[in-house]
Amino acid sequence: QQQVKQSPQSLIVQKGGISIINCAYENTAFDYFPWYQQFPGKGPALLIAIRPDVSEKKEGRFTISFNKSAKQFSLHIMDSQPGDSATYFCAAKEGAQKLVFGQGTRLTINP
Amino acid sequence: SAVISQKPSRDICQRGTSLTIQCQVDSQVTMMFWYRQQPGQSLTLIATANQGSEATYESGFVIDKFPISRPNLTFSTLTVSNMSPEDSSIYLCSVEGPPLGETQYFGPGTRLLVL
């Protein structure tokens, strides 16, 4: 019940396209859902996060869509650029409990 | 956001030896976390270190193998003891906040290769 399932494992998108990464969870007590971006040789960096009281949050080209009833949330990267090529991790947290991470998605943006 | 540094950034060690990884934060934080990330894998929490108390270890991780120190609110160390090739991973330090109880920030990681 503490798992967060992330898909796809890898994704290739053409420059200018929309990248979509999906995550699903079971624990309805999760109340914080961040996305992290990790470049090779670097630590994960917080990209964007959402709480379940809103259905969507947008920051620049990055948007989180949240579907509470389906227990799913997704990251959309609009106008994807080669510099967005990285590994993306979704995560979830319940109150002061530990972050639970998805398995990661390796995103490649072809020029 | 908190700025986190780790030392060393990478190391190559021999089987049976130990390595201590340092984590320094530019602000005082209550909770610090140590993660392991094996090649191509997700992040696995090793332990949570609060200043002034013993570290809390996750299932599968023990203090004898991964002793942790937390001498003050800006510093922590993780030691990987009696290393084997299976310990080859990236070790990441992380801190919580601000805002507290929500955001977690990660250091750049320490890349460890055990021969």
Short mmCIF file of C-alpha atoms in Angstrom, two decimals:
data_model
loop_
_atom_site.label_atom_id
_atom_site.label_comp_id
_atom_site.label_asym_id
_atom_site.label_seq_id
_atom_site.Cartn_x
_atom_site.Cartn_y
_atom_site.Cartn_z
CA GLN A 1 0.00 0.00 0.00
CA GLN A 2 3.02 2.24 0.41
CA GLN A 3 4.10 1.78 -3.20
CA VAL A 4 4.04 4.37 -5.92
CA LYS A 5 4.00 2.85 -9.39
CA GLN A 6 5.55 4.91 -12.16
CA SER A 7 5.34 4.45 -15.92
CA PRO A 8 6.78 4.31 -18.45
CA GLN A 9 10.25 3.14 -17.47
CA SER A 10 11.72 5.00 -20.44
CA LEU A 11 10.34 7.54 -22.87
CA ILE A 12 11.59 9.08 -26.09
CA VAL A 13 9.96 12.30 -27.31
CA GLN A 14 10.74 14.55 -30.22
CA LYS A 15 11.82 18.11 -29.54
CA GLY A 16 8.77 20.31 -29.16
CA GLY A 17 6.51 17.44 -28.19
CA ILE A 18 4.70 16.72 -24.93
CA SER A 19 6.28 14.31 -22.45
CA ILE A 20 3.86 12.55 -20.11
CA ILE A 21 4.88 10.43 -17.11
CA ASN A 22 2.30 8.72 -14.95
CA CYS A 23 2.21 7.58 -11.33
CA ALA A 24 -0.37 5.64 -9.36
CA TYR A 25 -0.70 5.05 -5.65
CA GLU A 26 -2.87 3.11 -3.22
CA ASN A 27 -2.49 4.93 0.08
CA THR A 28 -5.29 7.50 0.20
CA ALA A 29 -3.58 9.17 3.17
CA PHE A 30 -0.79 10.48 0.94
CA ASP A 31 -1.07 14.27 1.00
CA TYR A 32 2.01 15.54 -0.83
CA PHE A 33 3.16 14.56 -4.30
CA PRO A 34 6.48 15.94 -5.59
CA TRP A 35 8.31 15.30 -8.82
CA TYR A 36 12.11 15.20 -8.95
CA GLN A 37 14.42 15.63 -11.93
CA GLN A 38 17.83 13.96 -11.88
CA PHE A 39 20.62 14.53 -14.38
CA PRO A 40 23.48 12.03 -14.67
CA GLY A 41 26.02 12.55 -11.92
CA LYS A 42 23.73 14.85 -9.94
CA GLY A 43 21.37 14.50 -7.02
CA PRO A 44 17.59 14.69 -7.57
CA ALA A 45 16.22 18.24 -7.75
CA LEU A 46 12.67 19.15 -6.77
CA LEU A 47 10.81 20.10 -9.93
CA ILE A 48 7.21 20.68 -8.92
CA ALA A 49 4.86 19.40 -6.23
CA ILE A 50 1.13 19.26 -5.58
CA ARG A 51 -1.28 18.60 -2.74
CA PRO A 52 -4.53 16.68 -3.32
CA ASP A 53 -6.78 19.69 -2.82
CA VAL A 54 -6.03 20.89 -6.36
CA SER A 55 -6.34 19.02 -9.64
CA GLU A 56 -3.58 20.77 -11.54
CA LYS A 57 -0.48 22.84 -10.92
CA LYS A 58 1.58 24.52 -13.59
CA GLU A 59 5.07 25.97 -13.40
CA GLY A 60 6.40 27.11 -16.73
CA ARG A 61 6.45 24.16 -19.12
CA PHE A 62 5.85 21.65 -16.31
CA THR A 63 2.35 20.67 -15.18
CA ILE A 64 1.15 18.17 -12.60
CA SER A 65 -2.30 16.73 -13.18
CA PHE A 66 -3.86 15.07 -10.14
CA ASN A 67 -6.82 12.69 -10.16
CA LYS A 68 -7.77 11.95 -6.57
CA SER A 69 -10.56 9.50 -7.37
CA ALA A 70 -8.33 7.46 -9.65
CA LYS A 71 -5.37 7.78 -7.27
CA GLN A 72 -3.16 8.88 -10.11
CA PHE A 73 -0.99 11.86 -10.90
CA SER A 74 1.07 12.75 -13.90
CA LEU A 75 3.80 15.10 -15.06
CA HIS A 76 3.41 16.86 -18.39
CA ILE A 77 6.36 18.60 -20.01
CA MET A 78 5.20 20.90 -22.77
CA ASP A 79 7.45 21.89 -25.68
CA SER A 80 10.01 19.31 -24.56
CA GLN A 81 13.63 20.31 -25.11
CA PRO A 82 16.86 18.27 -25.29
CA GLY A 83 17.86 19.86 -21.97
CA ASP A 84 14.88 18.10 -20.37
CA SER A 85 16.55 14.74 -20.99
CA ALA A 86 16.93 13.31 -17.50
CA THR A 87 15.46 10.76 -15.13
CA TYR A 88 12.23 11.80 -13.46
CA PHE A 89 10.93 10.41 -10.17
CA CYS A 90 7.48 10.85 -8.73
CA ALA A 91 7.05 10.52 -5.00
CA ALA A 92 4.36 10.64 -2.34
CA LYS A 93 4.26 11.37 1.34
CA GLU A 94 1.80 11.07 4.20
CA GLY A 95 2.18 13.83 6.76
CA ALA A 96 5.56 13.56 8.47
CA GLN A 97 6.23 10.09 7.11
CA LYS A 98 9.01 9.32 4.68
CA LEU A 99 8.86 10.00 0.96
CA VAL A 100 7.94 7.00 -1.15
CA PHE A 101 9.53 7.13 -4.60
CA GLY A 102 8.40 5.72 -7.91
CA GLN A 103 10.75 3.60 -9.99
CA GLY A 104 11.84 6.46 -12.24
CA THR A 105 11.44 7.32 -15.92
CA ARG A 106 14.39 7.93 -18.19
CA LEU A 107 13.31 10.66 -20.60
CA THR A 108 15.17 11.31 -23.84
CA ILE A 109 14.27 14.28 -26.02
CA ASN A 110 15.48 13.86 -29.57
CA PRO A 111 16.55 17.07 -31.33
CA SER B 1 16.02 26.07 -0.54
CA ALA B 2 18.80 24.40 1.41
CA VAL B 3 22.23 24.04 -0.16
CA ILE B 4 23.77 20.66 0.57
CA SER B 5 27.34 19.54 -0.04
CA GLN B 6 28.78 16.07 0.24
CA LYS B 7 32.33 14.78 0.55
CA PRO B 8 33.79 12.88 -1.13
CA SER B 9 32.00 13.26 -4.45
CA ARG B 10 33.27 9.84 -5.52
CA ASP B 11 35.62 7.15 -4.32
CA ILE B 12 36.96 3.76 -5.27
CA CYS B 13 37.47 1.49 -2.29
CA GLN B 14 38.74 -1.99 -1.62
CA ARG B 15 36.57 -4.77 -0.27
CA GLY B 16 36.57 -4.95 3.52
CA THR B 17 37.39 -1.30 4.13
CA SER B 18 35.10 1.49 5.38
CA LEU B 19 34.25 4.90 3.98
CA THR B 20 32.77 7.87 5.81
CA ILE B 21 30.65 10.28 3.79
CA GLN B 22 30.12 13.80 5.05
CA CYS B 23 27.03 15.95 4.51
CA GLN B 24 27.04 19.69 5.21
CA VAL B 25 23.96 21.94 4.98
CA ASP B 26 24.02 25.73 4.77
CA SER B 27 21.21 26.14 7.30
CA GLN B 28 20.06 24.44 10.47
CA VAL B 29 17.73 21.53 9.80
CA THR B 30 16.03 19.12 12.14
CA MET B 31 15.75 16.08 9.93
CA MET B 32 18.44 14.68 7.68
CA PHE B 33 18.08 11.58 5.56
CA TRP B 34 20.52 9.19 3.95
CA TYR B 35 19.54 7.38 0.74
CA ARG B 36 21.14 4.79 -1.48
CA GLN B 37 20.62 4.76 -5.22
CA GLN B 38 21.95 1.73 -7.03
CA PRO B 39 22.82 2.15 -10.72
CA GLY B 40 19.72 2.80 -12.81
CA GLN B 41 17.44 2.39 -9.79
CA SER B 42 15.23 4.52 -7.61
CA LEU B 43 16.09 5.95 -4.22
CA THR B 44 16.03 3.78 -1.12
CA LEU B 45 15.97 5.37 2.32
CA ILE B 46 18.71 4.04 4.60
CA ALA B 47 17.98 6.02 7.74
CA THR B 48 16.67 9.24 9.22
CA ALA B 49 19.01 11.24 11.45
CA ASN B 50 17.67 13.77 13.92
CA GLN B 51 20.08 15.86 15.93
CA GLY B 52 20.36 14.67 19.50
CA SER B 53 18.87 11.24 18.98
CA GLU B 54 19.82 7.90 17.53
CA ALA B 55 19.27 7.45 13.82
CA THR B 56 16.23 5.46 12.74
CA TYR B 57 17.05 2.74 10.22
CA GLU B 58 14.79 1.34 7.53
CA SER B 59 14.15 -2.35 7.10
CA GLY B 60 17.20 -4.04 5.64
CA PHE B 61 19.70 -1.51 6.96
CA VAL B 62 21.52 -1.87 10.28
CA ILE B 63 23.62 0.44 12.39
CA ASP B 64 26.66 -1.85 12.38
CA LYS B 65 26.84 -1.62 8.59
CA PHE B 66 25.80 2.03 8.21
CA PRO B 67 26.65 3.97 11.38
CA ILE B 68 25.46 7.57 11.29
CA SER B 69 26.52 10.60 13.29
CA ARG B 70 24.56 13.83 13.69
CA PRO B 71 26.63 16.08 15.91
CA ASN B 72 24.77 19.32 15.12
CA LEU B 73 21.97 20.83 13.05
CA THR B 74 24.06 21.36 9.91
CA PHE B 75 26.20 18.23 9.63
CA SER B 76 25.94 14.46 9.42
CA THR B 77 28.12 11.53 8.42
CA LEU B 78 27.28 8.10 7.04
CA THR B 79 29.87 5.33 7.24
CA VAL B 80 29.68 2.35 4.92
CA SER B 81 31.46 -0.39 6.87
CA ASN B 82 33.20 -3.57 5.77
CA MET B 83 32.37 -2.82 2.16
CA SER B 84 31.63 -5.37 -0.54
CA PRO B 85 31.04 -4.84 -4.28
CA GLU B 86 27.29 -4.89 -3.55
CA ASP B 87 27.73 -1.58 -1.72
CA SER B 88 28.67 0.14 -4.97
CA SER B 89 26.03 2.85 -5.24
CA ILE B 90 25.34 6.52 -5.05
CA TYR B 91 24.79 7.68 -1.48
CA LEU B 92 22.65 10.78 -1.11
CA CYS B 93 22.11 13.11 1.81
CA SER B 94 18.76 14.88 2.02
CA VAL B 95 17.16 17.44 4.29
CA GLU B 96 13.61 18.51 4.90
CA GLY B 97 12.22 21.97 4.30
CA PRO B 98 11.49 24.73 4.13
CA PRO B 99 8.59 24.45 4.33
CA LEU B 100 8.91 21.89 7.12
CA GLY B 101 7.09 18.61 6.71
CA GLU B 102 7.00 18.94 2.97
CA THR B 103 9.87 19.61 0.65
CA GLN B 104 13.00 17.49 0.64
CA TYR B 105 16.22 18.64 -0.94
CA PHE B 106 19.07 16.38 -2.00
CA GLY B 107 22.80 16.73 -2.05
CA PRO B 108 24.88 15.94 -5.15
CA GLY B 109 25.62 12.42 -3.98
CA THR B 110 28.72 10.34 -3.34
CA ARG B 111 29.54 7.77 -6.02
CA LEU B 112 31.10 4.71 -4.46
CA LEU B 113 32.72 1.86 -6.32
CA VAL B 114 33.90 -1.12 -4.28
CA LEU B 115 36.38 -3.46 -5.92
#
